[in-house]
Short mmCIF file of C-alpha atoms in Angstrom, two decimals:
data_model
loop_
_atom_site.label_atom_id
_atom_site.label_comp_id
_atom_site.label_asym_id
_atom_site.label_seq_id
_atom_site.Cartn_x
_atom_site.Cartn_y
_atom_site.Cartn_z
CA UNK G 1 105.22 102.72 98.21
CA UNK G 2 102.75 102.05 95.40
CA UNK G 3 104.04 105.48 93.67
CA UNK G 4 107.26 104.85 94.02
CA UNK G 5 106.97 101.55 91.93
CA UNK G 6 103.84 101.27 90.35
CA UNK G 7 102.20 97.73 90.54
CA UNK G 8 104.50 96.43 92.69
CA UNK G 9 102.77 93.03 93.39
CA UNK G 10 103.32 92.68 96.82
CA UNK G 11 102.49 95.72 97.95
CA UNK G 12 98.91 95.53 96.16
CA UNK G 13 98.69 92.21 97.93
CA UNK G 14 99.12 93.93 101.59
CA UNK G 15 96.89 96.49 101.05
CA UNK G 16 94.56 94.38 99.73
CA UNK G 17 94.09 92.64 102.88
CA UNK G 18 94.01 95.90 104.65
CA UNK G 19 91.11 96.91 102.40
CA UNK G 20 89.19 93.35 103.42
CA UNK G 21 89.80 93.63 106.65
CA UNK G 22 87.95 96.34 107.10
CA UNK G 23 85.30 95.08 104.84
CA UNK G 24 85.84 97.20 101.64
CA UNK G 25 85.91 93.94 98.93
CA UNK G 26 85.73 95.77 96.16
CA UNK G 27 88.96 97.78 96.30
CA UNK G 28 90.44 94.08 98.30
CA UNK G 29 89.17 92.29 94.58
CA UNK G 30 90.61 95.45 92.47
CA UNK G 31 93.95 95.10 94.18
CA UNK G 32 94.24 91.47 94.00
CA UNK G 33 93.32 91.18 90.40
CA UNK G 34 95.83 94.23 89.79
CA UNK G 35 98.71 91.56 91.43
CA UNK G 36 98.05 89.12 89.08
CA UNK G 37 97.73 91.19 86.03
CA UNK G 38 101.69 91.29 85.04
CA UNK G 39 101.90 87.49 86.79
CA UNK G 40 99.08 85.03 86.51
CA UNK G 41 101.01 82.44 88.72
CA UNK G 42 101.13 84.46 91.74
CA UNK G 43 100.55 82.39 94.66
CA UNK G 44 99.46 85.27 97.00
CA UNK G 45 97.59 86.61 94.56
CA UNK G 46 95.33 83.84 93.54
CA UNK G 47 94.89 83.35 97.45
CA UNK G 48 94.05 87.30 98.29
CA UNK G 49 91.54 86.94 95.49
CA UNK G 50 90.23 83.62 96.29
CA UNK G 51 89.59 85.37 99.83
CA UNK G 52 87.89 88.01 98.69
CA UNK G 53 85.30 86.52 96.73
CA UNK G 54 85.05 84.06 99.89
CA UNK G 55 84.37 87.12 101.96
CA UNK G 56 82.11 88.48 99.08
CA UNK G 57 79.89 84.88 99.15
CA UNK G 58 80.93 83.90 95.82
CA UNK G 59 82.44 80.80 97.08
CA UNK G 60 81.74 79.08 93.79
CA UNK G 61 84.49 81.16 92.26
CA UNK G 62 86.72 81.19 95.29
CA UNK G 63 86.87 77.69 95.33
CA UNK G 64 88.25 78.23 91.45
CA UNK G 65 90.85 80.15 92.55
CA UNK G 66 91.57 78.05 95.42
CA UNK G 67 92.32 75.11 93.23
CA UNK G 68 94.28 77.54 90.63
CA UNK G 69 96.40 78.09 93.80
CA UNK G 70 96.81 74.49 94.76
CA UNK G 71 97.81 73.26 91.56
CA UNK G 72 100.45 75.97 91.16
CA UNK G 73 101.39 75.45 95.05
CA UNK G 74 100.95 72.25 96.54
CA UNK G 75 103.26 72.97 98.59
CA UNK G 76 101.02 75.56 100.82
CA UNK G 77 98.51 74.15 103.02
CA UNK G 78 96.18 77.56 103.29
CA UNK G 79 95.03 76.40 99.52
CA UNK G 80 93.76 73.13 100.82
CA UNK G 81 92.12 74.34 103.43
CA UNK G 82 90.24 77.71 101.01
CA UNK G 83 88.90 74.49 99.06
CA UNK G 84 87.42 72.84 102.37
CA UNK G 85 85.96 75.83 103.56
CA UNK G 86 84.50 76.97 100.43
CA UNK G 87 82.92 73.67 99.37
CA UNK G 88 81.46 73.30 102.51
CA UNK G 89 79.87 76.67 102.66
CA UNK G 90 78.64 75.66 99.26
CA UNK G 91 76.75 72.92 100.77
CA UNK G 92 75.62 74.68 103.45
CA UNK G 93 73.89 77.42 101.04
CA UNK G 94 72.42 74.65 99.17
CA UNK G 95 71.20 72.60 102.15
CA UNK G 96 70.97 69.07 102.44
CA UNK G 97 70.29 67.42 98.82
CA UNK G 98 68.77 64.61 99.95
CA UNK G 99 65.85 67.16 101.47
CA UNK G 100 65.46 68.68 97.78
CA UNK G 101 63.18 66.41 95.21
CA UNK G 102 62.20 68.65 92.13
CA UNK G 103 59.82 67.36 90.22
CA UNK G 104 59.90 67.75 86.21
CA UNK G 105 57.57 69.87 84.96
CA UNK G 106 57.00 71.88 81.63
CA UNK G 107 58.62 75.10 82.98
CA UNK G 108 62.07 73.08 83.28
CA UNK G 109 64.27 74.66 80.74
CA UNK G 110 64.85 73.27 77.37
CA UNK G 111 68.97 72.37 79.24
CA UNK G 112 67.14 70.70 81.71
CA UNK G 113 65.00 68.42 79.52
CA UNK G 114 68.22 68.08 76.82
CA UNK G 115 69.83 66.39 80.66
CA UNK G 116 67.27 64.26 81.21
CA UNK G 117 66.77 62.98 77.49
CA UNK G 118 70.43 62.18 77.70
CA UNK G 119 70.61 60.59 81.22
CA UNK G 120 67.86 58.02 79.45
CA UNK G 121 70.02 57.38 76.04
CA UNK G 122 72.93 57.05 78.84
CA UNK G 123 71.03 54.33 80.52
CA UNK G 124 69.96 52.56 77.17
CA UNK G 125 72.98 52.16 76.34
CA UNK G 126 74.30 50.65 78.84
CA UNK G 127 71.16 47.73 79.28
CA UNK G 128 72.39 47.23 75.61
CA UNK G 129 76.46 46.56 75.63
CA UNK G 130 78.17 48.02 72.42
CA UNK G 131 79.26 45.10 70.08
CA UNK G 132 82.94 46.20 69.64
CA UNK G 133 83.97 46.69 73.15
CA UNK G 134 87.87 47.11 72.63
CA UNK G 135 87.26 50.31 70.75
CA UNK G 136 85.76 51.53 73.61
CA UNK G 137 88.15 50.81 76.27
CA UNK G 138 90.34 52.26 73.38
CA UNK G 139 88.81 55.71 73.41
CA UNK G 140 88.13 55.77 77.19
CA UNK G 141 92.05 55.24 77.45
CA UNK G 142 93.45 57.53 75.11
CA UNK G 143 90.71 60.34 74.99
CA UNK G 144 91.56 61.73 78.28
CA UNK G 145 95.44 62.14 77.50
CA UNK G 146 94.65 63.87 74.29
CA UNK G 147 92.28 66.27 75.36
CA UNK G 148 94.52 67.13 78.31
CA UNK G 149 97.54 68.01 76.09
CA UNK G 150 94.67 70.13 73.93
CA UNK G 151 92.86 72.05 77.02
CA UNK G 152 96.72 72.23 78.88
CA UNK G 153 95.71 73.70 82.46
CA UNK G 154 92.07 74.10 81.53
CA UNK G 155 91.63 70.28 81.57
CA UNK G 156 91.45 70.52 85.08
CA UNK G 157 88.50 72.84 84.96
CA UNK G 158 86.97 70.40 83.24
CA UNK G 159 87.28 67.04 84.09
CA UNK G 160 85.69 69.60 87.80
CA UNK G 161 82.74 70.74 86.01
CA UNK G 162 82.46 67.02 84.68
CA UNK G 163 82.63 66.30 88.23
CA UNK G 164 79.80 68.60 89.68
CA UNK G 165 77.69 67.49 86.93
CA UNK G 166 77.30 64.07 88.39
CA UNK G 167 75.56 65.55 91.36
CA UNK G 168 72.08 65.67 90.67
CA UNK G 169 71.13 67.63 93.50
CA UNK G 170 73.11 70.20 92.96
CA UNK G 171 72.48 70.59 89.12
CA UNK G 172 68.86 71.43 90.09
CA UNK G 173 69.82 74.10 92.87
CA UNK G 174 70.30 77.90 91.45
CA UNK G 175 72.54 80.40 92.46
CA UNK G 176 71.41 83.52 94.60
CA UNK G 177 71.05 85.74 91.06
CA UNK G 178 68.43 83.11 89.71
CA UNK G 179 70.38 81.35 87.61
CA UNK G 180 70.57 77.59 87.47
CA UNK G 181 73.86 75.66 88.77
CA UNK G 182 73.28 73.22 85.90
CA UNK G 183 73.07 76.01 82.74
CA UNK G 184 76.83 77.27 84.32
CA UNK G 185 78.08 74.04 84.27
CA UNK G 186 77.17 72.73 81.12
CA UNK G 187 77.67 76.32 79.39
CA UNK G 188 81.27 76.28 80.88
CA UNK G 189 81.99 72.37 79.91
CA UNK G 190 80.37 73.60 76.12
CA UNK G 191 82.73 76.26 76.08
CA UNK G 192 85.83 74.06 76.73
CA UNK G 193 84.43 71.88 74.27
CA UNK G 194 84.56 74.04 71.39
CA UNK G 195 87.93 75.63 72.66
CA UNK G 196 89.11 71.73 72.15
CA UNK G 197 88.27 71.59 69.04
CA UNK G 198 89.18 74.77 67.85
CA UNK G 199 92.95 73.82 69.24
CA UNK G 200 92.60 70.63 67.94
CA UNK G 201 92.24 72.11 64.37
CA UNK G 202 94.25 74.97 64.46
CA UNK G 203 97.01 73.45 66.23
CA UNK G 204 97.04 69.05 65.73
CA UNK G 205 99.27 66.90 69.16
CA UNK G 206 101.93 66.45 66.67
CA UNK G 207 102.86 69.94 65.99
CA UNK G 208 102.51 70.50 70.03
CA UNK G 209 105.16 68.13 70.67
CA UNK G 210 107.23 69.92 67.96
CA UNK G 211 106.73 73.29 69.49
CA UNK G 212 107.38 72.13 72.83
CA UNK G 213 111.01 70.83 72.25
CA UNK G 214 111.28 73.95 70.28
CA UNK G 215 110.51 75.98 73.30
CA UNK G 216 112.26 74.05 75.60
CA UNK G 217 115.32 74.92 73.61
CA UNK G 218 114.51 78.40 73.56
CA UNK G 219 114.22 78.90 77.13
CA UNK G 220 117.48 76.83 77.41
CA UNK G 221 119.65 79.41 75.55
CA UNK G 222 117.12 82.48 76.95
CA UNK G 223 118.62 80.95 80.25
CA UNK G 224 122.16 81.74 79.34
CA UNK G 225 122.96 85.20 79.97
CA UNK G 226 125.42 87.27 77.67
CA UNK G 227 128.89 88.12 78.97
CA UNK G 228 128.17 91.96 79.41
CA UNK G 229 124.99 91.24 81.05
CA UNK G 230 126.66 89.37 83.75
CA UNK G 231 129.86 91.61 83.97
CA UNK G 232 127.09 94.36 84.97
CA UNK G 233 125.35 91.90 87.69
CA UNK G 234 128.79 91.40 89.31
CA UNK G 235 130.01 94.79 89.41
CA UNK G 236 126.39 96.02 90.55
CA UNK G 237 126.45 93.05 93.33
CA UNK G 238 130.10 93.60 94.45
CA UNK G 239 129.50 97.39 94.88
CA UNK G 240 126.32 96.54 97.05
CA UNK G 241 128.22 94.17 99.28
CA UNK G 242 131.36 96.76 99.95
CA UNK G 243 128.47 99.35 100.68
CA UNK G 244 126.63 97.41 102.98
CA UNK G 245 129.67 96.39 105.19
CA UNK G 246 130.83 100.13 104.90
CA UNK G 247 127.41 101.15 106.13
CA UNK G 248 127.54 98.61 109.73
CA UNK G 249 124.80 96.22 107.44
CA UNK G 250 128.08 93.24 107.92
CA UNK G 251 125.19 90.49 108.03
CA UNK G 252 123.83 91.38 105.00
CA UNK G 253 126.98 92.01 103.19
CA UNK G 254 127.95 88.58 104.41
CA UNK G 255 125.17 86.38 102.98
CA UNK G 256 125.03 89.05 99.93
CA UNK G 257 128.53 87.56 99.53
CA UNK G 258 127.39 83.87 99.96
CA UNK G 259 124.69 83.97 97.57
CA UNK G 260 126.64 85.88 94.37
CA UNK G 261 129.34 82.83 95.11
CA UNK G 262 127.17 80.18 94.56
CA UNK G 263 125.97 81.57 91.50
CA UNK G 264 129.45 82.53 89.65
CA UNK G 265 130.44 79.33 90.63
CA UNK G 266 127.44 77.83 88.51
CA UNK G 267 128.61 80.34 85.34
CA UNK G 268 131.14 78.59 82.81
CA UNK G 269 134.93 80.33 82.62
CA UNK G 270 133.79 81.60 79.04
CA UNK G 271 130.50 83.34 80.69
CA UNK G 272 132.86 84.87 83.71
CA UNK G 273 136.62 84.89 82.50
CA UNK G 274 138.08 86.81 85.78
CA UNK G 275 135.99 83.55 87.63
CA UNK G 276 139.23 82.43 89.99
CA UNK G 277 139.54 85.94 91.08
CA UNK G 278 136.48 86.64 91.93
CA UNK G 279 136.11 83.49 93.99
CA UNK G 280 138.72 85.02 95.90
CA UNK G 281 137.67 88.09 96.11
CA UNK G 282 133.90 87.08 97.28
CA UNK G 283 136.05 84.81 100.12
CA UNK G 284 137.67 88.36 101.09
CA UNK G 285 134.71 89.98 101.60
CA UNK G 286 132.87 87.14 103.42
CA UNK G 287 135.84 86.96 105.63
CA UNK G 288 136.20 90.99 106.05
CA UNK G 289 131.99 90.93 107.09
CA UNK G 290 132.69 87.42 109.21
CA UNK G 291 135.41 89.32 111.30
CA UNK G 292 133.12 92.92 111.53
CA UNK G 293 130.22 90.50 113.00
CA UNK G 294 133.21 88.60 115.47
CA UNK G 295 133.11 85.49 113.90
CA UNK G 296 137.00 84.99 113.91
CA UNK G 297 137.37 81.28 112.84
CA UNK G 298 134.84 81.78 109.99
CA UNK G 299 136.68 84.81 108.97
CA UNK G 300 139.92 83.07 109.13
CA UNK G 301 138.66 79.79 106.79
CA UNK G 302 137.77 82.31 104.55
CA UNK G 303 140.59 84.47 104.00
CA UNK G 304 142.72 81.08 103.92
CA UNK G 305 140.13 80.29 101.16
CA UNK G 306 141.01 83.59 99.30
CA UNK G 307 144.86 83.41 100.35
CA UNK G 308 144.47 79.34 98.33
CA UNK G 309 142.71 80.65 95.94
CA UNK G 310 145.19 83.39 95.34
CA UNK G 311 147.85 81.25 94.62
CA UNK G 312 146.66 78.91 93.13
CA UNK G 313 146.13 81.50 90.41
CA UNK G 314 149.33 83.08 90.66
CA UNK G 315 147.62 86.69 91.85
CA UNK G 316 150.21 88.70 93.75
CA UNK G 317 148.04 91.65 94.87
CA UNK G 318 145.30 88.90 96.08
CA UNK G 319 147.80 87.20 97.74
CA UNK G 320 149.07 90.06 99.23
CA UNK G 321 145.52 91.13 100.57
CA UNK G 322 144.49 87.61 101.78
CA UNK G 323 147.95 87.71 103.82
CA UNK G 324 147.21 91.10 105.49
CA UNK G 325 143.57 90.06 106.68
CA UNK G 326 145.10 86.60 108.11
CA UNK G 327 147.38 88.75 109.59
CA UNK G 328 144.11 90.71 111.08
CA UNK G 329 142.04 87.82 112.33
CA UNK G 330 145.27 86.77 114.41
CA UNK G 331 145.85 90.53 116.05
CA UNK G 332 142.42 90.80 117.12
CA UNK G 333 142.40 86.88 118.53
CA UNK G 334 145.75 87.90 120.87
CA UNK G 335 148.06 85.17 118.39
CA UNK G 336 150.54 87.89 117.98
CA UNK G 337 153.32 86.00 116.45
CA UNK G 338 151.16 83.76 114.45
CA UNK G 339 150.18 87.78 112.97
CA UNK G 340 154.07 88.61 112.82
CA UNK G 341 154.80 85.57 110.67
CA UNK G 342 151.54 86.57 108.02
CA UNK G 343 152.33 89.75 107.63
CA UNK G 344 156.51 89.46 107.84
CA UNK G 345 155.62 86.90 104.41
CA UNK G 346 153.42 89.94 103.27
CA UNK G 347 156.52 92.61 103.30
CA UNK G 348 158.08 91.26 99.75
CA UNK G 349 154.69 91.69 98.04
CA UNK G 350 154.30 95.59 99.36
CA UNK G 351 154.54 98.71 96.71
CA UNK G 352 153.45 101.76 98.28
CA UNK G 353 155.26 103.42 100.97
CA UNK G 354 152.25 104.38 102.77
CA UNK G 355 150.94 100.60 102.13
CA UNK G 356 154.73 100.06 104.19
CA UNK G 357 154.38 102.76 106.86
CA UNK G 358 151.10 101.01 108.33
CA UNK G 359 152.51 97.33 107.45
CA UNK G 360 155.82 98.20 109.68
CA UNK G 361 153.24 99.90 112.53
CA UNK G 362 150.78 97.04 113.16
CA UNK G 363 154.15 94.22 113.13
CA UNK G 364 156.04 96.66 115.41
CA UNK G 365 153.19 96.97 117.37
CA UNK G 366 152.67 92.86 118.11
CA UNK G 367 156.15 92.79 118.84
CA UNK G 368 155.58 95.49 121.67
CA UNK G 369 152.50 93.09 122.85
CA UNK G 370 154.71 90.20 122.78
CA UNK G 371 157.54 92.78 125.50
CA UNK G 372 159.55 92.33 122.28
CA UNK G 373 160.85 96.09 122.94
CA UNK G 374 164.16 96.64 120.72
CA UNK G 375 162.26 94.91 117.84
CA UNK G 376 159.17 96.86 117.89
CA UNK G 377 161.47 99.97 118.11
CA UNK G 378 162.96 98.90 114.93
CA UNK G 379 159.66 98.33 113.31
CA UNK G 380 158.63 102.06 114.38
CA UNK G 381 161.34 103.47 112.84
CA UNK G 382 161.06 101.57 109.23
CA UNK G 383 157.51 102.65 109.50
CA UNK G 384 157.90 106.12 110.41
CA UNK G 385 160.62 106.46 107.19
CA UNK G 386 157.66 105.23 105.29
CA UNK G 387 155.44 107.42 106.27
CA UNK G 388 157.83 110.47 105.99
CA UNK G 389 158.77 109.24 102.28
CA UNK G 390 155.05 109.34 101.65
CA UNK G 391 153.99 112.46 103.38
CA UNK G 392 151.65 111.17 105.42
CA UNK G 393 151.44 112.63 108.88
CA UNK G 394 148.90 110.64 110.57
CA UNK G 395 151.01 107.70 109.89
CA UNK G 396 153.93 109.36 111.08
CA UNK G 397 152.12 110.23 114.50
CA UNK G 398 151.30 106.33 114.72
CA UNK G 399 154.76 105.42 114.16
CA UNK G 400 156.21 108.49 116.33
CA UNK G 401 154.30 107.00 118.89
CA UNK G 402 155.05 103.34 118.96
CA UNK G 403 158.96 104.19 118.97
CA UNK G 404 158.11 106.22 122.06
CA UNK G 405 156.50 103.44 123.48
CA UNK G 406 159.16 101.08 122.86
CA UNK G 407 161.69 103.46 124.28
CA UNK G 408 159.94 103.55 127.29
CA UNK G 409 160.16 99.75 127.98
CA UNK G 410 163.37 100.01 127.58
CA UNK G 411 164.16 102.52 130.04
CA UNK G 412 165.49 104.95 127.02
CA UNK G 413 162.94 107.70 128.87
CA UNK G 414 164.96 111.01 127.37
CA UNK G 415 164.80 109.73 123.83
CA UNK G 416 160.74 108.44 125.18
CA UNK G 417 160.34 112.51 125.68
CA UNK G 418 162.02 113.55 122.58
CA UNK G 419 159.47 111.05 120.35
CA UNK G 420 156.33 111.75 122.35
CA UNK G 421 156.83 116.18 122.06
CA UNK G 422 157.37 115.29 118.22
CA UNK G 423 154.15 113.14 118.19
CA UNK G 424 152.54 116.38 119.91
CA UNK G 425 153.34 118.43 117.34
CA UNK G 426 151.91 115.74 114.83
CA UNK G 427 148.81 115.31 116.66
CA UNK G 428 148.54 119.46 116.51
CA UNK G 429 148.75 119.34 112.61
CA UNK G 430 146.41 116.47 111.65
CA UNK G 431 144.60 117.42 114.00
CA UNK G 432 143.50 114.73 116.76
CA UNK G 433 142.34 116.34 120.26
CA UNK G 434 142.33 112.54 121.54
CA UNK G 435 145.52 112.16 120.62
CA UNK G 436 146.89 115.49 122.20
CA UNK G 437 145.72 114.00 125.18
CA UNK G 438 146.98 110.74 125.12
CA UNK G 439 150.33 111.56 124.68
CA UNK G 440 150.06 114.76 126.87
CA UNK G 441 148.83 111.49 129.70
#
């Protein structure tokens, strides 16, 4: 699959389980980082990697990831409970903090001793209040917000390593490679620190704002696709839905049908000019894969819906089309003359003799259904003079046929024998071995 598209993100993602499932992490890490290479806000792929380093025992980073995940997906409850777990096999590899008392000692590292100085300024200050308090409620209130619109989604990190810091216990433990929890934490706070800044004086809050609304807009128009670019969407959508109805897929096609609606009826008349016609035309084939799966009222609301829409518009061949699947929907429901009426309205609107030949057939034919035996006669004939003007002999078989049949309802059995040896020879030339048979029967 991979090599027949190349980075496919969700592909990586399932063989990256495979890969930790049977214990191979690196290639599970390789292939999860890989998924998030062309999108950095994929959800499965911050929680595959997140997993993986779980797996791996580097739950300090999982539990990074984890919270990457949550913040970008609320929404799923696995991220909540990666955090859980991970934090509390972080505790567990630390032990229990209150057991832990170091003491400090000259082979403390210079961070350590840099903590501890300012822990005691920390405490000063606070036996001695500050003379202008209102300042400092000032800066406690608006710091915060500004440094947040300076850091953007690394604020988080942050005001999390701010967090840890406060845990004493844990600022003394080290990690398995010797390194001390305390010099990653304040390294990684530094770090953020002088990105601030650096933002700060590159870029000042008031030219954010600016940029902002100047992006917003851009995305805005980016959002508004160009006329030919939605022209091709349509056609490339309307060609999958007639294939996957042709194809058996009527399901598919149906809800294929559904969701291309709802979005051209989003789209402006100046983005989709044709927009009334293909409304109808969408309720056509909804209808035509509604029928195919036997849904017959649902088919029939939406070929009403087409047949409305049709003239509404004043679209003759639409309204001629809507008419002949109404006509359809009552056939195959047994509401023969309710189907006579559609497609009797439908005659006036018919070009083609061939369109004509099978027209005439299927009306003829409800009238023989209804013991209606003279008229359906009629109706063979009309459609068999279609069918000859158009030089169609499969049609003319049909029609050859149904005048037979009405002939033999009403008793007419030499002219019965006359029709049905024609409709042999028919059957001979198109050719049809079932239908040789059936009128040999």
């Amino acid at each position: 699959a991979l090599k027949l598209r190349a980075g496919d993100k969700h592909c990586l993602i399932t063989r990256s389980r495979c890969f930790l499932k049977l214990g191979d992490t690196e290639k599970s890490l390789k292939d999860a980082e890989a998924s998030l290479q062309v999108d950095k806000t994929f959800s499965e792929g911050l929680y595959q990697k997140a997993e993986t380093l779980y797996t791996m025992g580097d739950f300090e980073f999982a539990l990074v990831f984890y919270h990457r995940g949550r913040r970008l997906r609320p929404d799923l409850h696995k991220f909540q409970l990666g955090i859980n777990k991970a934090e509390e096999a972080i505790v567990n590899c630390i032990g229990n903090p209150s057991s832990v008392k170091l003491e400090s000692k000259e082979e403390l590292c210079f961070v350590s001793r840099q903590a501890e100085l300012r822990s005691k300024k920390d405490n000063q200050k606070q036996q001695n209040k500050p003379k202008d308090q209102k300042d400092q409620k000032h800066t406690k209130k608006q710091s915060p917000k500004i440094e947040q619109q300076l850091l953007g989604q690394l604020y988080a990190d942050k005001a999390y390593l701010e967090k840890l810091l406060k845990d004493e216990d844990l600022m003394q433990s080290s990690t398995r490679q010797g390194i001390k929890v305390m010099d990653l934490v304040l390294g990684g706070i530094s770090y953020l620190n002088h990105r601030r800044d650096f933002w700060q004086q590159q870029k000042p809050i008031y030219a954010r704002v600016y940029e902002r609304k100047v992006l917003r807009q851009g995305r805005m128009q980016d959002k508004k696709q160009k006329p030919s670019e939605i022209r091709r969407f349509i056609a490339k959508n309307m060609e999958d839905i007639e294939l996957l109805l042709a194809r058996g897929s009527a399901e598919e096609s149906c809800r294929k049908a559904e969701h291309l609606l709802k979005k051209i009826q989003l789209w402006s008349e100046n983005e989709v000019p044709n927009k009334n016609e293909l409304t109808g035309d969408l309720h056509s084939c909804i209808g035509n894969a509604q029928l195919a799966m036997g849904e017959m009222e649902a088919a029939l609301r939406s070929h009403k819906m087409d047949l409305d829409c049709a003239r509404q518009n004043a679209l003759t061949d639409a309204v001629s089309r809507a008419l002949d699947n109404i006509g359809h929907v009552y056939a195959r429901t047994g509401k023969f003359q309710q189907a006579i009426n559609t497609w009797e309205e439908k005659i006036p609107l018919v070009r083609s003799s061939l369109e004509k030949a099978w027209l005439f057939h299927e009306i003829g034919r409800c009238y023989l259904e209804l013991d209606k035996a003279e008229v359906a006669q009629d109706y063979g004939q009309k459609s068999l003079q279609s069918a000859e003007e158009e030089g169609d002999v499969e049609w003319q078989l049909h029609a050859t046929v149904l005048v037979a049949q009405a002939q033999v309802k009403l008793k007419d059995y030499r002219s019965a024998i006359l029709n049905f040896e024609r409709a042999l020879e028919k059957a001979k030339l198109v050719p049809s071995e079932a239908a040789q048979n059936g009128i040999i029967a």
